[in-house]
Amino acid sequence: MTQEILLSDHAESTRHNAAPKVVVFACKWCALIGADAAGKNKVQLPVNFRVIPVECASRVEADAVIRAFSSGIDGVAVMGCHLGGCRYNNANHRAAKRLELLRPLLDTVGIDSRRLFTSFGTAHEHHQFADVIGEFYRRLQDLPPVQAWSRSNMNDYRRGDT
Amino acid sequence: MEDNKQTRCFLCECYGEISDVVDLESIRKGLEHHPRIVSCEKVKSLCLEENIDELAKRIPLSPESRVLLGACSFLARGDAIITGLQKRGIDPKHIELVDLREGCAWIHRDDPASATKKAGDLINMGIAALVQRNYSEDLTIEPKQEVLVIGAGPAGISAAASLVKLGITVHLLDRAKTPGGLLNLIKKIAPETDGTPQHVEAFLYTVGNSPLVRYYPGSRISAVRGSAGDFTVEFTSGSDVKSINVGAVIIATGARVNLPGSLYRYKELKGVITGIELERSFKGPGMKVTSAVFIQCVGVRDADRPYCSAICCPVSLKQAIQLLEENPDAEVTILHRDIMCPGSVLEDYYRKAMEAGVRFVRYDQDTPPGILGAEQVEEIRVYDVITGRERRIDAELVVLSSPLIPHDDAARVAELFDLNRDIHGFYEVRSLMHPLETTKDGVLVCGSARWPVLARTAILQGEAAAMKAFALLNTDQLTATQISQFKERKFSLALVDRQACTGCGNCVAICPYDACSLEADQGAYKSTVSQMRCTGCGSCVSVCPNGSIQLPEQNALLIGEMLKAAFS
């Protein structure tokens, strides 16, 4: 991920704060079932989210999240099974840890880490999925627009660190 | 990037369920000029058999042909559509299903304009996925129609007996000289009041008289190679060294009774014995005492061993009832922290003990009972939590109820078979839906090796493990996809780009199934993935520093293109 991409694409995405663009990486054993059930029950959801099914939440690498932000997406949600209930021998537990490690990195480059939403086992039922999506939407709407990455962000971060 | 993939797009109206919300006609018009799309048409309903027939006729059976279906979700009718097309000769790997009903039309009925835009984006994401998708190869082997059962206790014997009935050759190994395991040490089985270890003899008869059973007493495993469907196991039986070839392994090695050490003056005072020693005297001359005290949770449910061994309460109830049967005037007391007897049978058993006259006193972990006496046990002092007073109980006999712990060689067996163990040392099993599968495919665990259980449950688990082994082997051709429990069409196996791999070993550290390993290749280390073990979770992908390991079906490029198309 280069600095140019982050700079160029974010300017556009910040304009649509009322309807933030969200990508949901949904574990097919849990959140995808929740999303499907939401459809079956015809729960009305905000329109601007796209679901990308993944085998396991652990498939979602830091790069995919950063790539999503750099292609102008306002929020990334990673939804997996509850911790301890992973189909893949607790792979989601490690994914949860990895995604937490990603947060300071996002903050450093000027993307509020609250734009990365993780849910483990909280989106399996249709109403849960709807609640989680709604919660994330409200959070994104309240957040200030994404600041393009700049040297001063970096300096702020460094000062805060020392 | 130029390729000659020809994508045909079919949009399902679902009798208006989709087309009432999403303007499919405008989507279809938009797709007509899409460089990737050869043709695009609307269908009233895709999932009807005759429509699938019609659909299959229009899709050429060439390897370049791709199909994009805009219909309902995979969990609704999508699966049926893909299966229908597969039956008619179309490779399901070349079909991409875009969920326009559950994922779009039904959840955005209030906003048709935005829903149409979303549907367009979803279809673009589907096209991106079709273009970027690569395919994993599947590995096929012929499974060996033989099973190795380690341990001839109740679990192992019932597993062997079930497999023999199904016509599978069983190699039954045991460390001891006689079969039966812990049952050899006891007189009655809890909670069956009339049950005796002879009940297992029906199984023993099947096992002993079947030409399909090879029984090796006094054996010890020395080496294990291979993977599910084809294991080679070397072991010594007596003085012989043997090597066998099996398709699946059932571990039924059981557990052993933990000795109390110096707790409660065990070995120091006469009359302080363990439950298993009491069983020995029941089997022999019998035990006639006037007063006996059982102490539960000896060396368990504490900081060092924080689990409940689950069998000690029913066992103590059984022994207490038995003492009362031998001498109805005896005073029998059970000092417990909690009586753990769940379920209707065990709860009945608890009630039966109370009716028989067994007294129960609850003590606290912080104030354990004290044993008084010079050479022989004379008296027990215990702080009764319920009354809040110290009680003195005369006792001629003190029985320490010790937990089951893993066998001493459990660690060795785990290392040989590459299994994970939990913090207590019992073999770890997979999640909820796979309760007998260890962390290695083709290796099942049952009975007390898995977790301390009563004989009844051990037999049940042995039979279940036999069925699981049979289900795995009951085929001429076994593919890697079948071996792991995820029989999914979109199954993928991680693939390493050996040119790019730097051999850092991140994937080896993260892999939940030990499928990744490093191997020396021209002076450098390169990662390699065992196709038989990989379940396609993608953990390795997310830790690879340069993307040299990928899931072909869901590679980084594909995710990137899908993200770009998501709001195009």
Short mmCIF file of C-alpha atoms in Angstrom, two decimals, chain B residues 345-543:
data_model
loop_
_atom_site.label_atom_id
_atom_site.label_comp_id
_atom_site.label_asym_id
_atom_site.label_seq_id
_atom_site.Cartn_x
_atom_site.Cartn_y
_atom_site.Cartn_z
CA VAL B 345 -29.68 -42.02 35.92
CA LEU B 346 -26.96 -40.56 38.13
CA GLU B 347 -29.41 -38.39 40.04
CA ASP B 348 -31.44 -41.54 40.76
CA TYR B 349 -28.26 -43.15 41.93
CA TYR B 350 -27.60 -40.28 44.34
CA ARG B 351 -31.12 -40.61 45.72
CA LYS B 352 -30.64 -44.34 46.08
CA ALA B 353 -27.48 -43.74 48.13
CA MET B 354 -29.35 -41.35 50.41
CA GLU B 355 -32.17 -43.84 50.89
CA ALA B 356 -29.63 -46.56 51.67
CA GLY B 357 -28.42 -44.44 54.57
CA VAL B 358 -25.27 -42.79 53.24
CA ARG B 359 -24.68 -39.47 54.99
CA PHE B 360 -23.39 -36.46 53.11
CA VAL B 361 -21.31 -33.70 54.69
CA ARG B 362 -20.14 -30.77 52.68
CA TYR B 363 -16.68 -29.41 53.34
CA ASP B 364 -14.88 -26.40 52.02
CA GLN B 365 -11.75 -26.35 49.91
CA ASP B 366 -10.03 -24.00 52.38
CA THR B 367 -10.75 -26.22 55.40
CA PRO B 368 -10.05 -29.77 54.27
CA PRO B 369 -10.93 -32.63 56.60
CA GLY B 370 -8.28 -33.67 59.14
CA ILE B 371 -7.49 -37.32 59.83
CA LEU B 372 -6.77 -38.32 63.41
CA GLY B 373 -5.11 -41.46 64.65
CA ALA B 374 -1.72 -42.79 65.66
CA GLU B 375 -1.25 -45.85 63.49
CA GLN B 376 -4.76 -46.67 62.46
CA VAL B 377 -7.43 -44.15 61.45
CA GLU B 378 -9.66 -43.30 64.38
CA GLU B 379 -11.51 -40.12 63.70
CA ILE B 380 -12.16 -37.47 61.05
CA ARG B 381 -12.58 -33.81 61.88
CA VAL B 382 -14.38 -31.77 59.31
CA TYR B 383 -15.81 -28.29 59.19
CA ASP B 384 -19.39 -28.72 57.94
CA VAL B 385 -20.18 -25.81 55.65
CA ILE B 386 -23.95 -26.23 55.98
CA THR B 387 -24.15 -26.11 59.78
CA GLY B 388 -21.05 -24.01 60.27
CA ARG B 389 -19.71 -26.35 62.93
CA GLU B 390 -16.84 -28.73 63.22
CA ARG B 391 -17.91 -32.36 63.20
CA ARG B 392 -16.11 -35.40 64.48
CA ILE B 393 -16.83 -38.64 62.69
CA ASP B 394 -15.58 -42.02 63.83
CA ALA B 395 -13.95 -43.88 60.99
CA GLU B 396 -12.35 -47.23 60.62
CA LEU B 397 -11.76 -46.72 56.93
CA VAL B 398 -11.04 -43.58 54.92
CA VAL B 399 -11.48 -43.85 51.15
CA LEU B 400 -9.82 -41.16 49.09
CA SER B 401 -11.66 -40.49 45.86
CA SER B 402 -8.97 -39.65 43.35
CA PRO B 403 -9.49 -38.27 39.87
CA LEU B 404 -8.53 -39.79 36.54
CA ILE B 405 -5.54 -38.17 34.91
CA PRO B 406 -3.99 -38.75 31.47
CA HIS B 407 -1.69 -41.72 31.11
CA ASP B 408 2.00 -41.09 31.48
CA ASP B 409 2.63 -41.90 27.84
CA ALA B 410 -0.18 -39.65 26.55
CA ALA B 411 2.46 -37.05 25.70
CA ARG B 412 4.45 -39.61 23.73
CA VAL B 413 1.41 -40.79 21.76
CA ALA B 414 0.44 -37.17 21.10
CA GLU B 415 3.90 -36.52 19.73
CA LEU B 416 3.85 -39.64 17.54
CA PHE B 417 0.50 -38.78 16.01
CA ASP B 418 0.98 -35.01 16.08
CA LEU B 419 -2.02 -34.33 18.29
CA ASN B 420 -2.79 -31.35 20.47
CA ARG B 421 -3.55 -31.84 24.14
CA ASP B 422 -5.55 -29.55 26.39
CA ILE B 423 -4.08 -27.89 29.48
CA HIS B 424 -4.85 -30.96 31.57
CA GLY B 425 -3.13 -33.32 29.15
CA PHE B 426 -6.17 -34.98 27.60
CA TYR B 427 -6.34 -35.12 23.81
CA GLU B 428 -7.91 -32.06 22.31
CA VAL B 429 -10.85 -32.52 19.99
CA ARG B 430 -12.27 -30.23 17.37
CA SER B 431 -15.22 -27.96 17.86
CA LEU B 432 -18.82 -28.73 18.74
CA MET B 433 -19.71 -30.53 15.53
CA HIS B 434 -16.66 -32.80 15.55
CA PRO B 435 -16.49 -34.12 19.11
CA LEU B 436 -14.33 -37.19 18.47
CA GLU B 437 -11.95 -35.84 15.85
CA THR B 438 -8.52 -34.93 17.10
CA THR B 439 -6.55 -32.15 15.53
CA LYS B 440 -5.22 -34.64 12.98
CA ASP B 441 -7.50 -35.92 10.24
CA GLY B 442 -8.16 -39.64 10.39
CA VAL B 443 -7.27 -39.90 14.08
CA LEU B 444 -10.24 -40.21 16.42
CA VAL B 445 -10.26 -40.27 20.20
CA CYS B 446 -12.85 -41.81 22.49
CA GLY B 447 -13.33 -42.84 26.09
CA SER B 448 -11.32 -41.50 28.99
CA ALA B 449 -8.37 -40.59 26.78
CA ARG B 450 -10.59 -37.80 25.56
CA TRP B 451 -12.04 -36.88 28.93
CA PRO B 452 -12.82 -38.98 32.04
CA VAL B 453 -16.08 -40.84 31.46
CA LEU B 454 -18.02 -43.73 32.99
CA ALA B 455 -17.89 -47.09 31.23
CA ARG B 456 -21.34 -46.58 29.68
CA THR B 457 -20.24 -43.35 27.98
CA ALA B 458 -16.91 -44.89 26.96
CA ILE B 459 -18.77 -47.67 25.13
CA LEU B 460 -21.03 -45.14 23.46
CA GLN B 461 -18.07 -43.05 22.34
CA GLY B 462 -16.23 -46.13 21.08
CA GLU B 463 -19.16 -47.01 18.85
CA ALA B 464 -19.43 -43.43 17.63
CA ALA B 465 -15.72 -43.36 16.81
CA ALA B 466 -16.11 -46.63 14.88
CA MET B 467 -18.86 -45.07 12.78
CA LYS B 468 -16.73 -42.00 12.10
CA ALA B 469 -13.83 -44.20 10.99
CA PHE B 470 -16.18 -46.26 8.82
CA ALA B 471 -17.65 -43.14 7.23
CA LEU B 472 -14.14 -42.03 6.31
CA LEU B 473 -13.01 -45.34 4.84
CA ASN B 474 -16.20 -46.56 3.18
CA THR B 475 -15.11 -45.49 -0.29
CA ASP B 476 -12.69 -46.55 -3.01
CA GLN B 477 -11.41 -43.08 -3.64
CA LEU B 478 -10.71 -40.57 -0.93
CA THR B 479 -10.04 -36.97 -1.81
CA ALA B 480 -8.43 -34.39 0.42
CA THR B 481 -11.75 -32.56 0.40
CA GLN B 482 -13.53 -35.54 1.91
CA ILE B 483 -10.96 -36.10 4.59
CA SER B 484 -11.31 -32.79 6.24
CA GLN B 485 -14.84 -32.46 7.47
CA PHE B 486 -15.67 -29.55 5.24
CA LYS B 487 -17.17 -31.09 2.16
CA GLU B 488 -17.74 -27.88 0.35
CA ARG B 489 -17.76 -27.04 -3.26
CA LYS B 490 -15.68 -23.93 -2.80
CA PHE B 491 -13.11 -25.80 -0.80
CA SER B 492 -9.60 -24.55 -1.33
CA LEU B 493 -6.13 -25.63 -0.32
CA ALA B 494 -3.36 -23.19 0.40
CA LEU B 495 -0.78 -23.02 -2.36
CA VAL B 496 2.79 -21.80 -1.94
CA ASP B 497 4.66 -19.89 -4.59
CA ARG B 498 8.04 -21.47 -3.99
CA GLN B 499 9.91 -18.81 -5.92
CA ALA B 500 8.59 -16.04 -3.72
CA CYS B 501 8.60 -17.90 -0.39
CA THR B 502 11.33 -16.62 1.91
CA GLY B 503 11.02 -19.44 4.40
CA CYS B 504 10.22 -17.18 7.36
CA GLY B 505 7.99 -19.82 8.96
CA ASN B 506 5.09 -17.54 9.91
CA CYS B 507 2.66 -19.93 8.26
CA VAL B 508 4.12 -22.85 10.15
CA ALA B 509 3.56 -21.03 13.43
CA ILE B 510 -0.01 -19.97 12.70
CA CYS B 511 -1.46 -23.03 10.95
CA PRO B 512 -4.19 -24.48 13.19
CA TYR B 513 -3.75 -27.94 11.66
CA ASP B 514 0.03 -28.20 11.32
CA ALA B 515 -0.40 -28.41 7.57
CA CYS B 516 2.44 -26.00 6.79
CA SER B 517 6.03 -27.04 7.26
CA LEU B 518 9.41 -25.84 6.11
CA GLU B 519 11.51 -28.01 3.89
CA ALA B 520 15.02 -27.48 2.62
CA ASP B 521 15.10 -26.61 -1.07
CA GLN B 522 18.38 -25.76 -2.78
CA GLY B 523 20.05 -24.35 0.29
CA ALA B 524 17.04 -22.34 1.50
CA TYR B 525 13.92 -23.16 3.45
CA LYS B 526 10.63 -23.11 1.63
CA SER B 527 7.17 -23.57 3.04
CA THR B 528 5.18 -26.56 1.92
CA VAL B 529 1.52 -27.38 2.55
CA SER B 530 0.21 -30.86 3.20
CA GLN B 531 -2.86 -31.17 1.02
CA MET B 532 -4.29 -33.83 3.26
CA ARG B 533 -4.24 -31.62 6.32
CA CYS B 534 -5.04 -28.19 4.94
CA THR B 535 -8.63 -27.14 5.55
CA GLY B 536 -8.40 -23.91 3.60
CA CYS B 537 -9.06 -21.53 6.50
CA GLY B 538 -6.58 -18.98 5.18
CA SER B 539 -4.71 -18.26 8.43
CA CYS B 540 -1.39 -18.64 6.62
CA VAL B 541 -2.44 -16.15 3.97
CA SER B 542 -2.94 -13.41 6.51
CA VAL B 543 0.48 -13.83 8.10
#
